[in-house]
PDB file of C-alpha atoms in Angstrom:
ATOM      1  CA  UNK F  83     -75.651 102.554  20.640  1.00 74.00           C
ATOM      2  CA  UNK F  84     -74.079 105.912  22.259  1.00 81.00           C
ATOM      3  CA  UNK F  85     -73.911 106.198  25.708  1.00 90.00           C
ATOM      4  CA  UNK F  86     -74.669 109.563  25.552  1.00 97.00           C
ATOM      5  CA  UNK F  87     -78.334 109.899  23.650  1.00 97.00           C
ATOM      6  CA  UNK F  88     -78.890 112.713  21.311  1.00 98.00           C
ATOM      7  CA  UNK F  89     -81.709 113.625  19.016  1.00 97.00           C
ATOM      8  CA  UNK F  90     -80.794 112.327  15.150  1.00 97.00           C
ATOM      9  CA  UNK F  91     -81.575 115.623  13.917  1.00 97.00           C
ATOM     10  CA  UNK F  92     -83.402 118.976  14.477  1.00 98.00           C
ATOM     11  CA  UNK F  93     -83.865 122.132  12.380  1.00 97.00           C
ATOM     12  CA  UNK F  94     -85.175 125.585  12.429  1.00 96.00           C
ATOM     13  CA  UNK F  95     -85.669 128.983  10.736  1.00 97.00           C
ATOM     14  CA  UNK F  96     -83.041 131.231  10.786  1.00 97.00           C
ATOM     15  CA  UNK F  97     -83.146 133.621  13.462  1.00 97.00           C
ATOM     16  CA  UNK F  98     -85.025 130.304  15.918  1.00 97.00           C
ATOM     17  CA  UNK F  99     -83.440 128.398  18.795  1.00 97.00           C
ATOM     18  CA  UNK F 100     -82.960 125.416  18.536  1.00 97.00           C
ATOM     19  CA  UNK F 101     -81.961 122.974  21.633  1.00 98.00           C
ATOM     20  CA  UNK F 102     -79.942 120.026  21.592  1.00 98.00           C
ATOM     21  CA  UNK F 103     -80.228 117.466  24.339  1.00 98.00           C
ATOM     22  CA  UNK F 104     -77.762 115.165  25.892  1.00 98.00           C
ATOM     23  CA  UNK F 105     -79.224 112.821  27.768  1.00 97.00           C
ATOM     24  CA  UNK F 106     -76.353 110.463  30.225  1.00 97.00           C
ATOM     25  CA  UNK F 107     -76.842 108.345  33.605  1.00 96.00           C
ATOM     26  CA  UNK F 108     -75.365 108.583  36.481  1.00 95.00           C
ATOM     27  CA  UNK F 109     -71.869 107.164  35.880  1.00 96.00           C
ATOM     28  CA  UNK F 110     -71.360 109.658  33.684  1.00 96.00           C
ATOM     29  CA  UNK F 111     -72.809 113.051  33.440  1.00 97.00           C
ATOM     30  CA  UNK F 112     -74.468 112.504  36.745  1.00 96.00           C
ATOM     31  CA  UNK F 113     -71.369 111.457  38.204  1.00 96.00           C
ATOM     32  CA  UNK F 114     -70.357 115.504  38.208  1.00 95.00           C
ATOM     33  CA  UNK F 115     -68.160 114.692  34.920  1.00 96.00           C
ATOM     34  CA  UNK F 116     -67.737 117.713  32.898  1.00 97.00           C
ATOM     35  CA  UNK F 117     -69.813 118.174  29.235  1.00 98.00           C
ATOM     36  CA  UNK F 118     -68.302 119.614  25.953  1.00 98.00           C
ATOM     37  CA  UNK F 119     -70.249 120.209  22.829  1.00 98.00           C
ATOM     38  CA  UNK F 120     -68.341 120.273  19.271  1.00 98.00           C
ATOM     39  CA  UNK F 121     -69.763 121.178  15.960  1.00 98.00           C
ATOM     40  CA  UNK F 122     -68.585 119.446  12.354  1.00 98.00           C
ATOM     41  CA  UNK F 123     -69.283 121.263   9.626  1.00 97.00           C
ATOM     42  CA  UNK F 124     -69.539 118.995   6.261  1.00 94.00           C
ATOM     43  CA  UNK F 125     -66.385 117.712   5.520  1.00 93.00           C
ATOM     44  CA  UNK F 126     -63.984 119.561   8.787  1.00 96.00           C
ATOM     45  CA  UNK F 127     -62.697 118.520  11.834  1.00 98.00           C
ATOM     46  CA  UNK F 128     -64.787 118.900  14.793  1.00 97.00           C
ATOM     47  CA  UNK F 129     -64.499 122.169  16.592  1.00 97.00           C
ATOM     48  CA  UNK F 130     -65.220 122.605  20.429  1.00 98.00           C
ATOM     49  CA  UNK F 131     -68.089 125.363  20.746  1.00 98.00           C
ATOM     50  CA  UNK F 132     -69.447 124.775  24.890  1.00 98.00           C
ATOM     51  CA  UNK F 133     -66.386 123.040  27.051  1.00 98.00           C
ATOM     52  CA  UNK F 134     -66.918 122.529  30.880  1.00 97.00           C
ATOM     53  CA  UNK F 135     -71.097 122.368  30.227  1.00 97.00           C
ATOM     54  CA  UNK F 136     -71.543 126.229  29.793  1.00 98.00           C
ATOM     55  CA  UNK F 137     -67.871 128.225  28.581  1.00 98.00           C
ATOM     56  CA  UNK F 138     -67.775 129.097  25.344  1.00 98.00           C
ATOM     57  CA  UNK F 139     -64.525 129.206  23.572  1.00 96.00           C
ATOM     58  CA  UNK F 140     -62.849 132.680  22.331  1.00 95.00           C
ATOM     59  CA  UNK F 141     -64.177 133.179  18.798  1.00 95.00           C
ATOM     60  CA  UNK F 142     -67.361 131.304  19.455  1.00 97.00           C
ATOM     61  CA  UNK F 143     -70.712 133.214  18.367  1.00 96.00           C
ATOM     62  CA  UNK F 144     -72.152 134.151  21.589  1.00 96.00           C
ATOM     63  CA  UNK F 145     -75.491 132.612  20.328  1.00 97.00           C
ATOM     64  CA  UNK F 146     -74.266 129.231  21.552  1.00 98.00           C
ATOM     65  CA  UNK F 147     -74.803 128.342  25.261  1.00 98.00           C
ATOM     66  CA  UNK F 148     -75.010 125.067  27.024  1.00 98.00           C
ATOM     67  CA  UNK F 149     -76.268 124.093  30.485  1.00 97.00           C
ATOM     68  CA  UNK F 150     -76.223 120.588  32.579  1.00 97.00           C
ATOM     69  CA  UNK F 151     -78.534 119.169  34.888  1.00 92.00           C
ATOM     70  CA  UNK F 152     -78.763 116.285  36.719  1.00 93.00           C
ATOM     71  CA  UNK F 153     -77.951 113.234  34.327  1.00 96.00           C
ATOM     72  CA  UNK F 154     -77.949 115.345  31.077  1.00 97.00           C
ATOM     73  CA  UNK F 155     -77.151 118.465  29.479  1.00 98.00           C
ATOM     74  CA  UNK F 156     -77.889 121.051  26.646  1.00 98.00           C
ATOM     75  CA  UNK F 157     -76.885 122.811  24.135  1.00 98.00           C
ATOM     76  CA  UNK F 158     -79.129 126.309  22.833  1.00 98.00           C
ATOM     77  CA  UNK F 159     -78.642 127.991  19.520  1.00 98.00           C
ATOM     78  CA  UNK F 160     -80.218 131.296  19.932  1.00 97.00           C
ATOM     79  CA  UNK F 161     -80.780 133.005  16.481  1.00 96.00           C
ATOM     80  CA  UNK F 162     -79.995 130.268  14.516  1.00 97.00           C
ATOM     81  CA  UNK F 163     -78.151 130.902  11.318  1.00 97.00           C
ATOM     82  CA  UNK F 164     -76.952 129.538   7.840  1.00 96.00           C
ATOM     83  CA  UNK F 165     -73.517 128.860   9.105  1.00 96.00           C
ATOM     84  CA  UNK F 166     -74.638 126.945  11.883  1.00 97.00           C
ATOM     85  CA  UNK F 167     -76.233 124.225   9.981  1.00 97.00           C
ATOM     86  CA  UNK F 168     -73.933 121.271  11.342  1.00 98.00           C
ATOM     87  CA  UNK F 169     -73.545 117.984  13.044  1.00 98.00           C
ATOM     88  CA  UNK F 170     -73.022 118.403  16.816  1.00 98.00           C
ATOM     89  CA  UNK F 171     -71.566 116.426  19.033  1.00 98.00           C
ATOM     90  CA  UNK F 172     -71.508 116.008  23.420  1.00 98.00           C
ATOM     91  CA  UNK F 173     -68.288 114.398  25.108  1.00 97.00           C
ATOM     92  CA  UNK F 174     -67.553 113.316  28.575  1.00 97.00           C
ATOM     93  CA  UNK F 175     -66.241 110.640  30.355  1.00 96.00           C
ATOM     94  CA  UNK F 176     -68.015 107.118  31.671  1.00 95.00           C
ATOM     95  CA  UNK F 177     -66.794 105.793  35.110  1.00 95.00           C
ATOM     96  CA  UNK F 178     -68.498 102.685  34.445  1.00 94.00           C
ATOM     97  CA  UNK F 179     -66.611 102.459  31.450  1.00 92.00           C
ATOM     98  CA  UNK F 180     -63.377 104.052  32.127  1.00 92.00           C
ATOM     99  CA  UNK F 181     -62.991 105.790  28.942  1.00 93.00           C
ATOM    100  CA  UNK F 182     -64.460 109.209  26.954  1.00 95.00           C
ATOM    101  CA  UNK F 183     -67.711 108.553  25.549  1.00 96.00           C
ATOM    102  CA  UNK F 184     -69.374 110.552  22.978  1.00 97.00           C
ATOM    103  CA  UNK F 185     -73.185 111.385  21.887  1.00 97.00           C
ATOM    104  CA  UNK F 186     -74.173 109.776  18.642  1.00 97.00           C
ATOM    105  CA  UNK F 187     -74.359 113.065  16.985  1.00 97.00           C
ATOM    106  CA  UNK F 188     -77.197 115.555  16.174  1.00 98.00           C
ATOM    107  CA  UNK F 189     -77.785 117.374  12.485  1.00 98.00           C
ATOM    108  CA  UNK F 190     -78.925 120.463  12.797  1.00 98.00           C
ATOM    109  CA  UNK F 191     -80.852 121.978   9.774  1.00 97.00           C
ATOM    110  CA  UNK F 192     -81.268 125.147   9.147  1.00 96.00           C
ATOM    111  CA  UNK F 193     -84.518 125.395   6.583  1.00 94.00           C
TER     112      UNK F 193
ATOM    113  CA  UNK S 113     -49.135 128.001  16.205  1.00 95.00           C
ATOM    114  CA  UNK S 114     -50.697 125.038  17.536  1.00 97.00           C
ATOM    115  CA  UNK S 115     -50.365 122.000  14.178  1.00 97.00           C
ATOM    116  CA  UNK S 116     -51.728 118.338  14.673  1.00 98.00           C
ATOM    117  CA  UNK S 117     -50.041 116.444  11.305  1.00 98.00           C
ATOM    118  CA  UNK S 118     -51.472 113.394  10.568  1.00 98.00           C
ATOM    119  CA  UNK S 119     -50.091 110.882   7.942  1.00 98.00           C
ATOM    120  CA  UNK S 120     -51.280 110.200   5.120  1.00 97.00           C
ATOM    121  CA  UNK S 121     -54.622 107.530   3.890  1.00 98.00           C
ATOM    122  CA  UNK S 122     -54.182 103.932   3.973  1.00 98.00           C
ATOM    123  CA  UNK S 123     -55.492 100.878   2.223  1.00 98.00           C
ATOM    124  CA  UNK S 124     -54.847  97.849   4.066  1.00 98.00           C
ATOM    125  CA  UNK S 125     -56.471  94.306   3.723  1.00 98.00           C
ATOM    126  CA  UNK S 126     -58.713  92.626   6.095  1.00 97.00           C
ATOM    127  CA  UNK S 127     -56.357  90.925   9.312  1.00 97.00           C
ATOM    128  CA  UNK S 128     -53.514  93.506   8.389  1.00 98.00           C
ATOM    129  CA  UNK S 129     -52.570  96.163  10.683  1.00 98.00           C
ATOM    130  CA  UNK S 130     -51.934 100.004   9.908  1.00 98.00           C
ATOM    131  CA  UNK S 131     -49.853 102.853  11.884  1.00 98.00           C
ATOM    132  CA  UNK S 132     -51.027 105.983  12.229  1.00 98.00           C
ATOM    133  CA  UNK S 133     -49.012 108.973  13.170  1.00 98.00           C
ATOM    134  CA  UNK S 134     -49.540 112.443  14.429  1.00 98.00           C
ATOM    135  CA  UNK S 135     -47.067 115.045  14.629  1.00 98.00           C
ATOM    136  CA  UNK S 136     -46.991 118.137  17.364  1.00 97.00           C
ATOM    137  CA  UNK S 137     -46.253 121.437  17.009  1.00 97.00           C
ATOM    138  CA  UNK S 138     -46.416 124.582  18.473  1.00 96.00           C
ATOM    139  CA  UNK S 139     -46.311 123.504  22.355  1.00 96.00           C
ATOM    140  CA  UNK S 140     -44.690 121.849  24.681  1.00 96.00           C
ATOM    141  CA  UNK S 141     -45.276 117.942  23.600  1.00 95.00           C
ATOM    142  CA  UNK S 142     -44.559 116.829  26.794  1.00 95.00           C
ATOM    143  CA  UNK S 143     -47.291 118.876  28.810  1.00 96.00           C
ATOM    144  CA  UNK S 144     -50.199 117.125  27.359  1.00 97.00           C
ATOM    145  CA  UNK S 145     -52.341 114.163  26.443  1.00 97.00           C
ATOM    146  CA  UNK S 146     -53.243 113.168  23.092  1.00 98.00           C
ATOM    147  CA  UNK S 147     -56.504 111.524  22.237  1.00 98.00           C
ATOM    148  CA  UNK S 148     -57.455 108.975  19.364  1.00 98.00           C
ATOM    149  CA  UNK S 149     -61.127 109.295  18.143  1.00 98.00           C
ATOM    150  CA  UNK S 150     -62.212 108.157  14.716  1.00 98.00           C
ATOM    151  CA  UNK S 151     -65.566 108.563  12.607  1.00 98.00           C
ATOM    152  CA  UNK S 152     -66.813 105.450   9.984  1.00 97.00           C
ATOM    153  CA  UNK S 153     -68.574 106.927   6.875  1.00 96.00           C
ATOM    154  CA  UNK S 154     -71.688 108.885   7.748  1.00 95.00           C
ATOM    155  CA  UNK S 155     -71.520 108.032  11.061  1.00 96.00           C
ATOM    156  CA  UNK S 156     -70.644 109.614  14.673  1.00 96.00           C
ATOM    157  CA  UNK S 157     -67.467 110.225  16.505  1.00 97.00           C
ATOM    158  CA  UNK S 158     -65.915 107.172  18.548  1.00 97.00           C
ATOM    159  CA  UNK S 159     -63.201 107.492  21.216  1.00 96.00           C
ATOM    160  CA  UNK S 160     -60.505 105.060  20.957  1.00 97.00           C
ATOM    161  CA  UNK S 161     -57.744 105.966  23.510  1.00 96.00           C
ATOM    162  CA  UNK S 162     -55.549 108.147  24.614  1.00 96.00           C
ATOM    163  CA  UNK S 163     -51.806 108.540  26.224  1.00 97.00           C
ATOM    164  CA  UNK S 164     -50.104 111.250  28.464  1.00 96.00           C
ATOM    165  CA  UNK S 165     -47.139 112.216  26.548  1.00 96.00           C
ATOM    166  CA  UNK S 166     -44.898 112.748  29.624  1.00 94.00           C
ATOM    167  CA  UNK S 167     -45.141 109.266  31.005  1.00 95.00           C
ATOM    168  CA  UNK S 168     -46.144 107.058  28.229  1.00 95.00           C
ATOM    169  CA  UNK S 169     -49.154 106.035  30.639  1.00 97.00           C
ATOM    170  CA  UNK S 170     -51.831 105.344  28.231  1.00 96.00           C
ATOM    171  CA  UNK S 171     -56.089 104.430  28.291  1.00 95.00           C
ATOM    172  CA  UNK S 172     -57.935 102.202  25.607  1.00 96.00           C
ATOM    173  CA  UNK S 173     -61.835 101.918  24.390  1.00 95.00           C
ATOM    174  CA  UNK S 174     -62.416  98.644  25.947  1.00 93.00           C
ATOM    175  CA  UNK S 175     -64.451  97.585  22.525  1.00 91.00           C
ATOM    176  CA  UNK S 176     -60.984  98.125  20.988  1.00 91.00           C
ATOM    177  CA  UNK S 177     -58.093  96.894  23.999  1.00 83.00           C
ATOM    178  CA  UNK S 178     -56.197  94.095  22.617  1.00 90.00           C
ATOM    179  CA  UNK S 179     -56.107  95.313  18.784  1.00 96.00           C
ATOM    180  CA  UNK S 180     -54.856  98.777  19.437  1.00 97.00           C
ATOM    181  CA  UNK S 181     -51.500 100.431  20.798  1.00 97.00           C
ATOM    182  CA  UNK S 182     -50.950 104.236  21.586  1.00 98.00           C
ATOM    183  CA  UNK S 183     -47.088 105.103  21.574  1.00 98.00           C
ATOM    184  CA  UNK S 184     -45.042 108.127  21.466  1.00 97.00           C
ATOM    185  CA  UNK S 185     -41.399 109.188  20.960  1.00 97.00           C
ATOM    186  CA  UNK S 186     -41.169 112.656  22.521  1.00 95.00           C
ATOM    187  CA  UNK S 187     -37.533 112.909  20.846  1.00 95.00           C
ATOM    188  CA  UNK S 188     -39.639 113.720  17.554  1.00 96.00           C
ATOM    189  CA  UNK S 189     -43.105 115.136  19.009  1.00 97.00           C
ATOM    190  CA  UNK S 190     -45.094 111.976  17.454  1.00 98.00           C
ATOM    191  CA  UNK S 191     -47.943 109.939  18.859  1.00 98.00           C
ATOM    192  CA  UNK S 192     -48.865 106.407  16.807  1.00 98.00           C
ATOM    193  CA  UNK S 193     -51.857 104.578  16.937  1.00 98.00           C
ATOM    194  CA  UNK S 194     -51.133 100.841  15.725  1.00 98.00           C
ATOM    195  CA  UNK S 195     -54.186  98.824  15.055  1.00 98.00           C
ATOM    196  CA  UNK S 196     -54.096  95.138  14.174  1.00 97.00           C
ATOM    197  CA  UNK S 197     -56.390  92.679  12.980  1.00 97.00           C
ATOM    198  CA  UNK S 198     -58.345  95.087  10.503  1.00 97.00           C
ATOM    199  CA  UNK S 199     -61.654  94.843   9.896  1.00 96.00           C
ATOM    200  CA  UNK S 200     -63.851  96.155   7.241  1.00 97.00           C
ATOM    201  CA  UNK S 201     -65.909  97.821   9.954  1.00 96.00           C
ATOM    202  CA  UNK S 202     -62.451  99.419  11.176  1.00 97.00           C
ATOM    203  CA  UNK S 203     -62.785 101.695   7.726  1.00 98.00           C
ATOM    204  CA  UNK S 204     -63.296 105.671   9.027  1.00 98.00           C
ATOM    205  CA  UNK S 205     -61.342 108.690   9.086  1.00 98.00           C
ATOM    206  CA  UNK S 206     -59.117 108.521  12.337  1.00 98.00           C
ATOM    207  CA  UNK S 207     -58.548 111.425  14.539  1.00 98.00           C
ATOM    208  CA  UNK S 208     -55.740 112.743  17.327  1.00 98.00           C
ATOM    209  CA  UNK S 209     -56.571 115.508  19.003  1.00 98.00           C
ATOM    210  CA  UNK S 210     -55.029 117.478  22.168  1.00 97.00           C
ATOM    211  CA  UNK S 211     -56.489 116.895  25.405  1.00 95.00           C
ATOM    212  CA  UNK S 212     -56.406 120.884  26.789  1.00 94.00           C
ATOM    213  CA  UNK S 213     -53.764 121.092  29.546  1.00 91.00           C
ATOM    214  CA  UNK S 214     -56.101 121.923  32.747  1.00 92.00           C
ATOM    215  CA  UNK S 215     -59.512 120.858  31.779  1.00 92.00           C
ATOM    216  CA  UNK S 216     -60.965 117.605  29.343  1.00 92.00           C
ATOM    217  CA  UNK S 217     -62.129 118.924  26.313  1.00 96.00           C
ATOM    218  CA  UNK S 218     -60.365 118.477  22.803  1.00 97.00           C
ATOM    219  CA  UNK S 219     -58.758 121.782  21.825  1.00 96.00           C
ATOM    220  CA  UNK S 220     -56.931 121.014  18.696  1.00 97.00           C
ATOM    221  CA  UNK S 221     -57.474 118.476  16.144  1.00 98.00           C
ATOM    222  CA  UNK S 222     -55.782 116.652  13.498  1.00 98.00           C
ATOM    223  CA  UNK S 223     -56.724 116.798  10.072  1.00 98.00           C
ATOM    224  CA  UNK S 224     -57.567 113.734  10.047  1.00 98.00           C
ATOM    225  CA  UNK S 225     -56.000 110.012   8.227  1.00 98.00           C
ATOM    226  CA  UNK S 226     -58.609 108.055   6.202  1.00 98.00           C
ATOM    227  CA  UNK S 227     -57.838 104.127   6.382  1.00 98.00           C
ATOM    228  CA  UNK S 228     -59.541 102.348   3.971  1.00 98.00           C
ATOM    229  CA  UNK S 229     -59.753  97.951   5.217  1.00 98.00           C
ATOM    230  CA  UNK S 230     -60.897  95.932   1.493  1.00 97.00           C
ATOM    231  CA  UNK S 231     -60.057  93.063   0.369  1.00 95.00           C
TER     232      UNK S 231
END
């Protein structure tokens, strides 16, 4: 069980938005600790799209945005598209735990 | 350009141990930390340590402290992970990645070193 909770899975249309949710406590996220979001397409390496809860990388569609409140955080695909169909993944780090944690992962779907 | 080399896949039986290197290039080595995260088939990403390069200082995954070691020999640009006592539930596609310089997310990635633990 993931410290940080995310959704198993959620889809869309193309052209939708789609939100992914983070959800943390408050030795982690709510401790101020920064949020990153990667994506894994089927069979790569994980790829950072959101670092430090809301920058997107250079080279990143500007259709991804993320935001943080509180004890969790998010991650928005506006106009969702073919090439964004994915597993997604948050990262931070647990005081409690003294270590990087990591969501369990959500699948995105695009239908 | 930035590279992250990994070794190559492993079989190893149950109670052996395995090494796992990965090789830096492109930067300065010494500047940064590299992480150790690894992903069991069909399954999400877990974080098992990671060590500054400059000092040696390293972190574990407390579910993993005691079976693991993070080591690195700057001479060559190489960080090892060294796990012992495998399990068949240690099977999954291991991971280093590059810790970015100023912040803490993972800005380069390895290609990645299945290890396989059967009897």
């Amino acid at each position: 069980q993931s410290v940080l909770t995310q959704p198993p899975s959620v889809s869309g249309a193309p052209g939708q938005t789609v939100t992914i949710s983070c959800t943390g406590s408050t030795s982690n996220i709510g401790a101020g600790y920064d949020v990153h979001w990667y994506q894994q397409l089927p069979g790569s390496v994980p790829k950072v799209v959101i670092y430090d809860n809301t920058h997107r990388p250079s080279g990143v569609p500007d259709r991804f945005s993320g935001s943080k409140s509180a004890t969790s955080a998010s991650l928005v695909i506006t106009g969702l598209q073919a090439e964004d169909e994915a597993d997604y993944y948050c990262h931070s780090f647990d005081s409690s735990l003294s270590g990087v944690i990591f969501g369990g992962g959500t699948k995105v779907t695009v239908l | 350009q930035v590279q992250l080399v990994q070794s190559g896949a492993e079989v190893k039986k149950p109670g052996a141990s395995v090494k796992v290197s990965c090789k830096g290039s492109g930067y300065s080595f010494r500047n940064y930390a590299i992480q150790w995260v690894r992903q069991a088939p069909g399954q999400g990403l877990e974080w098992l340590g990671w060590i500054y390069a400059a000092n040696g200082n390293t972190i574990y995954s407390r579910d993993l402290q005691g079976r693991i070691a993070i080591t690195r020999d700057t001479s060559a640009n190489i960080v090892y992970l060294e796990m012992s006592s495998l399990k068949s539930a240690d099977t999954a596609v291991y991971y280093c990645a590059r810790k970015h310089v100023a912040r803490t997310y993972l800005d380069y990635w390895g290609q990645g070193t299945l290890v396989t633990v059967s009897s």
